[in-house]
Coordinates of C-alpha atoms and ligand atoms in Angstrom, one line a residue:
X1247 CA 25.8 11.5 11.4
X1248 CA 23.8 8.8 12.8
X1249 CA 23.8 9.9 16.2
X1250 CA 23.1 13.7 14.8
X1251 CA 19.7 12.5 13.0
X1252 CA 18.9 10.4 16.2
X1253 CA 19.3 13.6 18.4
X1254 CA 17.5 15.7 16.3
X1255 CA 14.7 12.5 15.6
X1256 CA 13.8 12.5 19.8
X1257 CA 14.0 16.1 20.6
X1258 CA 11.4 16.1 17.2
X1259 CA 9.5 13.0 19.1
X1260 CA 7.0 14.7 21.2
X1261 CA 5.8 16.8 18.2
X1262 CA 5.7 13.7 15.7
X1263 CA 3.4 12.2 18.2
X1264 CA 1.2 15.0 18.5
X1265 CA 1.2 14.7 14.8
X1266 CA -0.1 11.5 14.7
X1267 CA -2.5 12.2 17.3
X1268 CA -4.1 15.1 15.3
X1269 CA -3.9 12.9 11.7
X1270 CA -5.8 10.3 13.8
X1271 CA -8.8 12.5 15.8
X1272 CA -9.3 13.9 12.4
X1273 CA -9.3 10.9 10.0
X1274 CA -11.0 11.4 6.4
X1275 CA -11.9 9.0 3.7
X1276 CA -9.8 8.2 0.2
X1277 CA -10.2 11.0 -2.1
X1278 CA -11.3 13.8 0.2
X1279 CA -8.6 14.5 2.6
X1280 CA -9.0 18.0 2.5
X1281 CA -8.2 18.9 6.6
X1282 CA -5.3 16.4 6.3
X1283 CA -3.8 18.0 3.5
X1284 CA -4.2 21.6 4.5
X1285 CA -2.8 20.3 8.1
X1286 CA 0.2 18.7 6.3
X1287 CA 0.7 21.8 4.3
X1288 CA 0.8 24.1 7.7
X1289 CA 4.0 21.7 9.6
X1290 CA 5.7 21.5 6.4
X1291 CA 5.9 25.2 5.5
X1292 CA 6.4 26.3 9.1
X1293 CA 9.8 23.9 8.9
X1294 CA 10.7 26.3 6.1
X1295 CA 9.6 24.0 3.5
X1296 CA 8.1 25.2 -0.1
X1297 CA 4.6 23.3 -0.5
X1298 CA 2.9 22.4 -3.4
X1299 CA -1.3 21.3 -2.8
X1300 CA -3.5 20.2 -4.2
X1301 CA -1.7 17.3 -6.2
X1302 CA -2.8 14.3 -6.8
X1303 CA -6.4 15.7 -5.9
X1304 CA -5.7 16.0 -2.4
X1305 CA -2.3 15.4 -2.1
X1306 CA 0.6 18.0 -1.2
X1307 CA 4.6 17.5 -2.3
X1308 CA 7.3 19.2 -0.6
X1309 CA 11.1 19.2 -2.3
X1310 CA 14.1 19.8 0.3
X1311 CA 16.6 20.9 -2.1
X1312 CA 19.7 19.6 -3.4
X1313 CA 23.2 20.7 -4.7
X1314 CA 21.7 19.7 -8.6
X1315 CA 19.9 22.2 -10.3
X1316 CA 17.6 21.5 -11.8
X1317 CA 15.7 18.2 -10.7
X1318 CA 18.1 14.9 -11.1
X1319 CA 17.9 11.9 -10.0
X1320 CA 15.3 13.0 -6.9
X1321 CA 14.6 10.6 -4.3
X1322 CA 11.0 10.1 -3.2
X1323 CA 9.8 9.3 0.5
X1324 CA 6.0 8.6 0.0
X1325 CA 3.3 8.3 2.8
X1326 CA -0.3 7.6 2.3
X1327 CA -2.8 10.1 4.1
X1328 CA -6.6 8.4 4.1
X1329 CA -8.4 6.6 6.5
X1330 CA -11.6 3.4 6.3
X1331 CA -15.6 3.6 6.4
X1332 CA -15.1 2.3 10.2
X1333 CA -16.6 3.1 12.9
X1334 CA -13.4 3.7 15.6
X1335 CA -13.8 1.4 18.8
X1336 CA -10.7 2.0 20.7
X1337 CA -10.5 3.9 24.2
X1338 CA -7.9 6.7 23.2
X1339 CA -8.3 9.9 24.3
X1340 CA -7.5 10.7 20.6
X1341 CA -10.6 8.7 18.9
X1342 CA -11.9 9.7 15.8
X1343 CA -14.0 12.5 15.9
X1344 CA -15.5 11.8 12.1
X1345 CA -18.3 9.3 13.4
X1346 CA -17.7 6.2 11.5
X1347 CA -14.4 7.2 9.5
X1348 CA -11.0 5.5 11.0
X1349 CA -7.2 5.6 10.6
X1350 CA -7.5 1.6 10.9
X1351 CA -4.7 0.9 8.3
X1352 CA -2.3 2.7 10.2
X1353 CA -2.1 5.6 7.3
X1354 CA -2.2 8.3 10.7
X1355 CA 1.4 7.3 11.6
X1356 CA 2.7 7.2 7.5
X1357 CA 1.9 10.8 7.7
X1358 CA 3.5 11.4 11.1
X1359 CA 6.6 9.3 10.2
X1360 CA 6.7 11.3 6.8
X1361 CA 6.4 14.4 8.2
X1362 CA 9.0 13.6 10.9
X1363 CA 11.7 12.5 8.4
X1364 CA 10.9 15.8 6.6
X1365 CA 11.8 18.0 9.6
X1366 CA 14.7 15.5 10.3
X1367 CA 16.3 16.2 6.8
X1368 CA 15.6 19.5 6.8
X1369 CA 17.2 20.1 10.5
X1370 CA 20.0 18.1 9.1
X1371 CA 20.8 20.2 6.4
X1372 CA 20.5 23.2 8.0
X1373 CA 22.6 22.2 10.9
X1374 CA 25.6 20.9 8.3
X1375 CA 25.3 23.3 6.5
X1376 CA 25.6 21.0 3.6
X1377 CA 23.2 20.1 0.8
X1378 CA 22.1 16.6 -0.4
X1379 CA 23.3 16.3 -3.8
X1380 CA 20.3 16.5 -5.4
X1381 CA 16.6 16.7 -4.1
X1382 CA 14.3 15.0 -1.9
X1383 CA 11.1 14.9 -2.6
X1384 CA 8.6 14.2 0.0
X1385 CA 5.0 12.9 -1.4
X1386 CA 2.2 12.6 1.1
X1387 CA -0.7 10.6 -1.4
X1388 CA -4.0 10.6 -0.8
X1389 CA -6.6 7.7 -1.4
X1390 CA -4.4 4.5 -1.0
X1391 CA -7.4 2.1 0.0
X1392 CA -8.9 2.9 -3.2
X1393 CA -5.7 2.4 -5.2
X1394 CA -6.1 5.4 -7.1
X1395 CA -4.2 8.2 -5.1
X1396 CA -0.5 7.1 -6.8
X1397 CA -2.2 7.2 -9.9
X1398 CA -3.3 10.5 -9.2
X1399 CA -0.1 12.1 -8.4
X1400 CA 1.7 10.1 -10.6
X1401 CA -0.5 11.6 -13.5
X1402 CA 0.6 14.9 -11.8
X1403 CA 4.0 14.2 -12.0
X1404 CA 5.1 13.5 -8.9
X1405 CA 7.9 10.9 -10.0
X1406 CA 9.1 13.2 -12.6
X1407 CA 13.6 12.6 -12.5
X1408 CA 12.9 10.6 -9.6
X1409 CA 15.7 7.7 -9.6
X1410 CA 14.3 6.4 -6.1
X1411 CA 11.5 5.9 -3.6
X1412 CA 11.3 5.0 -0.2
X1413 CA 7.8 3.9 1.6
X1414 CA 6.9 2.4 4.6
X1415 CA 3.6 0.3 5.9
X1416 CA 2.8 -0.4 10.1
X1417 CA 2.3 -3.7 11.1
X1418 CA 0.4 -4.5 14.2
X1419 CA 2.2 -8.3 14.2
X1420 CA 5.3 -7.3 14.3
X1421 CA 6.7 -5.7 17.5
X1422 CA 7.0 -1.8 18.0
X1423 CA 10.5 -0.8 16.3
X1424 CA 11.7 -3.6 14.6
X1425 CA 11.5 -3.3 10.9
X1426 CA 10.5 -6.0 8.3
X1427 CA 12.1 -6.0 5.0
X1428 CA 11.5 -8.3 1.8
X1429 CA 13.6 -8.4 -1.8
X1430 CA 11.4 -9.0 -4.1
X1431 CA 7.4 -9.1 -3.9
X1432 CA 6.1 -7.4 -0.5
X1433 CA 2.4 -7.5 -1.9
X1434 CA 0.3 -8.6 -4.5
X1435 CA -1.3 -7.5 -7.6
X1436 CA -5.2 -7.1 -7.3
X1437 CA -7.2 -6.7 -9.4
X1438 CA -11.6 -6.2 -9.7
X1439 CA -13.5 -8.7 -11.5
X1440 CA -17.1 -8.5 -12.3
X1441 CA -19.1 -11.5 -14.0
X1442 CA -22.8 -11.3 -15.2
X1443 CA -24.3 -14.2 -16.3
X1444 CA -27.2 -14.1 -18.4
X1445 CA -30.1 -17.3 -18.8
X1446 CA -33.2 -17.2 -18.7
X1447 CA -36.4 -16.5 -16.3
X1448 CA -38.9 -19.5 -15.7
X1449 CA -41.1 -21.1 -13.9
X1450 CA -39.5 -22.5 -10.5
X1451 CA -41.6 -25.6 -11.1
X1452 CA -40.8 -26.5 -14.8
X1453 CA -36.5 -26.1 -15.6
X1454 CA -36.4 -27.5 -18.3
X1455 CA -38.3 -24.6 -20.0
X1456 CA -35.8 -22.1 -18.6
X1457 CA -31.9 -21.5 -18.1
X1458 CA -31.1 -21.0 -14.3
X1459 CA -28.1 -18.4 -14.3
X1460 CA -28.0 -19.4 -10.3
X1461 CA -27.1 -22.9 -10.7
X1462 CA -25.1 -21.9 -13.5
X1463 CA -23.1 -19.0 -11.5
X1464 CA -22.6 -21.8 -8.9
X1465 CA -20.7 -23.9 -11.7
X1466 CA -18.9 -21.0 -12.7
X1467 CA -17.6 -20.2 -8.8
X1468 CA -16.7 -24.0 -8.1
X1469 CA -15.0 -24.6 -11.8
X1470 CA -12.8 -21.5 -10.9
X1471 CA -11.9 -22.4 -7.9
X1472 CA -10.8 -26.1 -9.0
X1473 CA -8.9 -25.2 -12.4
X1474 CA -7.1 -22.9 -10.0
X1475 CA -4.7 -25.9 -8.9
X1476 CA -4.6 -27.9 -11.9
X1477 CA -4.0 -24.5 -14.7
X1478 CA -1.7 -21.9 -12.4
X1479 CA 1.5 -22.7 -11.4
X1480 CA 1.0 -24.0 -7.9
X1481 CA 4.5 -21.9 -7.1
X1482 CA 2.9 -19.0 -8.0
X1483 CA 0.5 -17.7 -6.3
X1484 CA -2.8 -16.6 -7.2
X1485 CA -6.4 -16.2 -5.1
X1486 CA -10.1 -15.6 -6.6
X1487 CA -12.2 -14.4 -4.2
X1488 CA -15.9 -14.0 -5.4
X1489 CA -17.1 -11.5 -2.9
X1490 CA -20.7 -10.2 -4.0
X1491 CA -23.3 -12.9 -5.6
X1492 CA -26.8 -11.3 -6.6
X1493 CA -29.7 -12.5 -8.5
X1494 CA -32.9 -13.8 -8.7
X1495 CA -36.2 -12.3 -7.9
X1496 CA -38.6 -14.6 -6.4
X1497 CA -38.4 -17.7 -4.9
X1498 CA -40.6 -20.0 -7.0
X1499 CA -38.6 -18.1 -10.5
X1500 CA -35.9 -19.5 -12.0
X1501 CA -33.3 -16.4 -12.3
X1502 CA -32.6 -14.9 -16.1
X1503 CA -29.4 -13.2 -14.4
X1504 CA -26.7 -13.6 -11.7
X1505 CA -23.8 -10.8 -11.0
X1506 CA -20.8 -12.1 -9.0
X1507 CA -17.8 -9.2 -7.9
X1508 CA -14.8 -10.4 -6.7
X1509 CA -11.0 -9.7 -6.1
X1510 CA -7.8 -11.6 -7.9
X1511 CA -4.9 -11.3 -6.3
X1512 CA -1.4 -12.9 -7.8
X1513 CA 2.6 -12.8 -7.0
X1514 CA 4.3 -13.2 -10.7
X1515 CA 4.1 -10.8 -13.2
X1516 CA 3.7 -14.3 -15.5
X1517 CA 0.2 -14.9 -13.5
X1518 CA -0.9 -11.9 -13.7
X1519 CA -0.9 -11.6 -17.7
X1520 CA -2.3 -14.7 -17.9
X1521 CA -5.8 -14.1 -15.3
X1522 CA -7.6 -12.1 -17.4
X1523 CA -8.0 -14.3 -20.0
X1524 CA -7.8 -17.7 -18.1
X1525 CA -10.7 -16.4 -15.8
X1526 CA -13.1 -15.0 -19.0
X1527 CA -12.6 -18.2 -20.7
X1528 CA -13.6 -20.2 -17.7
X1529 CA -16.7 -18.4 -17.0
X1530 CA -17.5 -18.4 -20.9
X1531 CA -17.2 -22.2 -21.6
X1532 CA -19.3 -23.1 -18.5
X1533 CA -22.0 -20.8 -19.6
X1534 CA -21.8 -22.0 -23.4
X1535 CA -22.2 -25.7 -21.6
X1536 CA -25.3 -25.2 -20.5
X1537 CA -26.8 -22.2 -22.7
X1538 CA -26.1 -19.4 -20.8
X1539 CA -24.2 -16.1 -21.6
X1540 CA -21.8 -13.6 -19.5
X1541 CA -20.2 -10.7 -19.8
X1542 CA -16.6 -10.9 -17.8
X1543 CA -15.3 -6.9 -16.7
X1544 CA -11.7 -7.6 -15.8
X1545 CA -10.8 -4.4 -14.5
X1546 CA -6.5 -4.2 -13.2
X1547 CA -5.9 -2.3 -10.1
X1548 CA -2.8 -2.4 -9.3
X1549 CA 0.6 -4.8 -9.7
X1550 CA 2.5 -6.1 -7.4
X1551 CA 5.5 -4.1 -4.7
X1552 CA 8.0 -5.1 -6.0
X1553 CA 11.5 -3.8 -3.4
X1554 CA 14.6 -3.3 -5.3
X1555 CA 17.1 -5.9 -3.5
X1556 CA 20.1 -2.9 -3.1
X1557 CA 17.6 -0.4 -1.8
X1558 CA 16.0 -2.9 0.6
X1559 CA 19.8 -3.7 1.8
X1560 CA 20.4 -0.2 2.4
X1561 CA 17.3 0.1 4.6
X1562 CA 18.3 -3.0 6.5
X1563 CA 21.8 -1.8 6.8
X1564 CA 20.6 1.3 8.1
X1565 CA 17.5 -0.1 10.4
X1566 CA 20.2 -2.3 11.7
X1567 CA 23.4 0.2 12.5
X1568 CA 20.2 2.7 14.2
X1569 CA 18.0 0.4 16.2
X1570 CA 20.0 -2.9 16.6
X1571 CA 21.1 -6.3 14.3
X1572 CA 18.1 -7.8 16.6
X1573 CA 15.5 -4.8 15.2
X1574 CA 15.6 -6.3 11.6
X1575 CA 13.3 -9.2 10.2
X1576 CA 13.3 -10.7 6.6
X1577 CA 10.0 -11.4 5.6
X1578 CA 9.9 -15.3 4.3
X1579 CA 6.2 -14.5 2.3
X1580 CA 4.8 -12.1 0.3
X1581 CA 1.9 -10.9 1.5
X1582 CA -1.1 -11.5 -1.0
X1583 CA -2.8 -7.7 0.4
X1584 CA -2.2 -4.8 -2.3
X1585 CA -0.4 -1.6 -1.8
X1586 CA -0.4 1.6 -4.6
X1587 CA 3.1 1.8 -3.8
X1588 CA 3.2 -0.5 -6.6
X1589 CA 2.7 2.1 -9.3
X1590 CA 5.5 4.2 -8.1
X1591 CA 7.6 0.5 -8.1
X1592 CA 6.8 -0.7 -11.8
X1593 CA 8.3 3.3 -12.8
X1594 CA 11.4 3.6 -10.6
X1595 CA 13.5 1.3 -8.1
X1596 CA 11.9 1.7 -4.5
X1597 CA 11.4 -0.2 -1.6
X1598 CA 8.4 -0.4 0.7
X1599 CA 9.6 -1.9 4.5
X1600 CA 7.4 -2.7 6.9
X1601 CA 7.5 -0.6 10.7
X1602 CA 6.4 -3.0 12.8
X1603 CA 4.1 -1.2 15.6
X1604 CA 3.0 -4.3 17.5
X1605 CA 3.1 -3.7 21.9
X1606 CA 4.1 -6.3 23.7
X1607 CA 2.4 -8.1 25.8
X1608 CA -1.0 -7.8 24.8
X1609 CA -3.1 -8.7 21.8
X1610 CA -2.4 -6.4 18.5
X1611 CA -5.8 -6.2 16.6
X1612 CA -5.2 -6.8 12.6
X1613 CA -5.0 -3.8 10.2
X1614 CA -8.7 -2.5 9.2
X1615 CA -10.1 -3.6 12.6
X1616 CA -12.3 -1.2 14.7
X1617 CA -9.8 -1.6 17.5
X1618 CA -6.8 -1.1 15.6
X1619 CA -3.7 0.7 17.8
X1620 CA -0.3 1.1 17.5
X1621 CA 2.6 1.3 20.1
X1622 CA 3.7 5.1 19.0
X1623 CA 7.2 4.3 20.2
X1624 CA 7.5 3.1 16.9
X1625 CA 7.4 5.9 15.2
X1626 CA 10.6 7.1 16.2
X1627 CA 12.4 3.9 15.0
X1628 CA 10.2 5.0 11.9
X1629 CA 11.4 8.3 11.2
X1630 CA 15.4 7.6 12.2
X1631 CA 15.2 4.4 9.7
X1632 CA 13.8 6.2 6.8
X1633 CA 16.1 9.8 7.9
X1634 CA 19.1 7.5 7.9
X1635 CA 18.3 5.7 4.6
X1636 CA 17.6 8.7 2.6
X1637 CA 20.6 10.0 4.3
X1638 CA 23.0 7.2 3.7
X1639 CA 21.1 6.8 -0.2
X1640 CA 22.7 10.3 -0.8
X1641 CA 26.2 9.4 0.8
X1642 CA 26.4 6.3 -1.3
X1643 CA 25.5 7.9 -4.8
X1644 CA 22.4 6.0 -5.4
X1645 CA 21.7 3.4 -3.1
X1646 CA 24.2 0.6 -4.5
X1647 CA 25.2 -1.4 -1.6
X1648 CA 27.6 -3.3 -3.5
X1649 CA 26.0 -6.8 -2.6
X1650 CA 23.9 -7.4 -5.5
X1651 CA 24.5 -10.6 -5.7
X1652 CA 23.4 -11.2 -2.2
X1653 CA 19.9 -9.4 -3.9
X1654 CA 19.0 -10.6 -6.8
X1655 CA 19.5 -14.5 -4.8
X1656 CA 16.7 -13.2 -2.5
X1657 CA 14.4 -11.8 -5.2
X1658 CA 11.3 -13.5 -5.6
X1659 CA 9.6 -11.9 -8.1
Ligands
NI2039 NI1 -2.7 0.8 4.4

């Protein structure tokens, strides 16, 4: 069956190309990919599929059916749709055409490689003449960078009976077609926290008749970033990264308020109960010190990816028997970026794996740069890994590879 989805995956190759090509030209931001959606909609229903718009927002959900009626036990392939406030730098013939909007994160190919696997398990089926057991569920999910499109369709009911999800990220640092897999974390929480300190004005000449928030916000940032290593489990991760600092309105006043944004990121669930609390008391005591006030808005975003180890062995398996033993990496480290996938993770079992899009020979620019590219060849080794996991999912009842063990000693959660 391997070598039928392969066949069917490169005659398919030009068109997913000229997929990707489109998605790119035509990038729009989180929230209001209306033209991406509505293009979506058009290949999916002229493969025959049944499209549902419009959920999520902006997102659209096509179902390839199975044997099962109704809904059991579904299995979700998710791609992410929006592109960056970037203005597009590269040479392609394909550029943006939305001045300053960008598909720098890569999201352009997750909607080519999602649509591809769609008409690559729909071919399939129709070609066999046999049914999946149950259904598969394709979800193509807008706003990512915002962290709010899973939400969306989730709150839509997107991951109603679904028993497993499949998603996939590009990465420019790993070479085109290889795939890079990790049990366990793949990304970090984040989460958006906002401090405003309160003091009070004065004189820039006379201190002692006033309470500078500035110097005081300075105490807060530096006592944060020490306690860090002697509170938090050096093991486990975590990162506080104060962003945005504003305050003060002249330069001979001392300033009455101070507002500092930032992002915490973490790896451990144990972390990231304890940050919200940890960080609010910091900030509090050090303003109490010196007669200050603050308010602390803690806000959570999202949790960590976290890959279910038999899923994540499936993939591998399957990356491995299509593309070669040498196509595979393990990824030693988490990666302390965030990913929405993580909602759809702390509901179901899923596993996120990492398409590695890199060309060789020349420098790859990072994710969210204004030079970003990929090597498309890679979205071929894409669509066969993800047609051939969801394939072999359904073969083997539910993903169980039958190595747990092997797993759960390689989850790091
Ligand atoms: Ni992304």
């Amino acid at each position: 069956m391997l070598s039928t989805i392969q066949k069917i995956a490169t005659k398919l190759s030009p068109r997913i190309i000229e997929i990707r090509r489109h998605v790119h030209s035509h990038p729009e931001l989180s929230g209001q990919e209306y033209q991406t959606a509505a293009y979506i909609s058009g290949v999916l229903s002229s493969c025959g599929f049944h499209v549902q718009e419009m959920v999520g927002k902006t997102g659209v959900v096509a179902e390839l059916k199975g044997e099962t009626p109704p809904n059991q036990d579904v299995l979700a392939i998710r791609a992410d749709m929006d592109a960056l406030p970037i203005v597009e730098k590269t040479d392609l013939p394909f550029v943006s055409k939305s001045p300053g909007i960008m598909h720098a994160c890569g999201h352009d190919a997750h909607t080519a490689v999602g649509l591809g696997t769609a008409m690559v398990l729909a071919e399939l089926v129709n070609s066999s003449e046999q049914l999946f057991p149950s259904t598969t569920r394709f979800l193509f999910q807008p706003a990512e960078e915002t962290s709010q499109g899973a939400k969306w369709m989730i709150e839509d009911g997107v991951m109603q009976d679904v028993a497993a999800i499949f998603g996939l990220h590009v990465f420019p640092s790993i070479p085109a077609g290889v795939i890079g897999l990790r049990q366990g974390a793949l990304t970090a929480a984040a989460d958006d926290l906002e401090i405003v300190i309160s003091g009070e004005s004065g004189h820039g000449a006379r201190p002692h008749e006033a309470i500078d928030a500035i110097w005081i916000a300075a105490q807060v940032i530096t006592q944060l970033q020490q306690s860090i290593s002697r509170t938090i489990n050096p093991l486990h991760p975590a990162v506080i990264t104060i962003g945005q600092i504003s305050g003060g309105r002249a330069p001979n006043v001392i300033a009455d308020q101070v507002r500092l944004t930032g992002t915490v990121r973490s790896l451990h669930a144990d972390t990231h109960a304890l940050l919200p609390e940890w960080i609010e008391r910091i900030a509090t005591d050090v303003c109490h010190l010196h007669g200050a006030t603050c308010t602390v808005n803690y806000r959570r975003r999202c949790t960590s990816v976290l890959n279910d180890p038999d899923l994540t062995q499936l993939v591998a398996d399957c990356a491995s028997e299509a593309l070669g033993s040498d196509r595979i990496q393990w990824i030693a480290d988490a990666s302390m970026g965030a990913e929405d996938f993580a909602n759809y993770t702390s509901l179901t079992r899923g596993t996120m794996f990492r398409l590695g899009v890199g060309f060789a020979g020349r420098h790859n620019y990072s994710l969210h740069h204004s030079q970003f590219e990929i090597d498309e060849t890679a979205l071929i080794s894409g669509v066969v890994t993800m047609a051939y996991s969801a394939y072999r999912y359904w073969q083997s009842g539910n993903g169980e590879t039958g190595n747990g063990e092997t797993g759960n000693d390689r989850l790091d959660r």
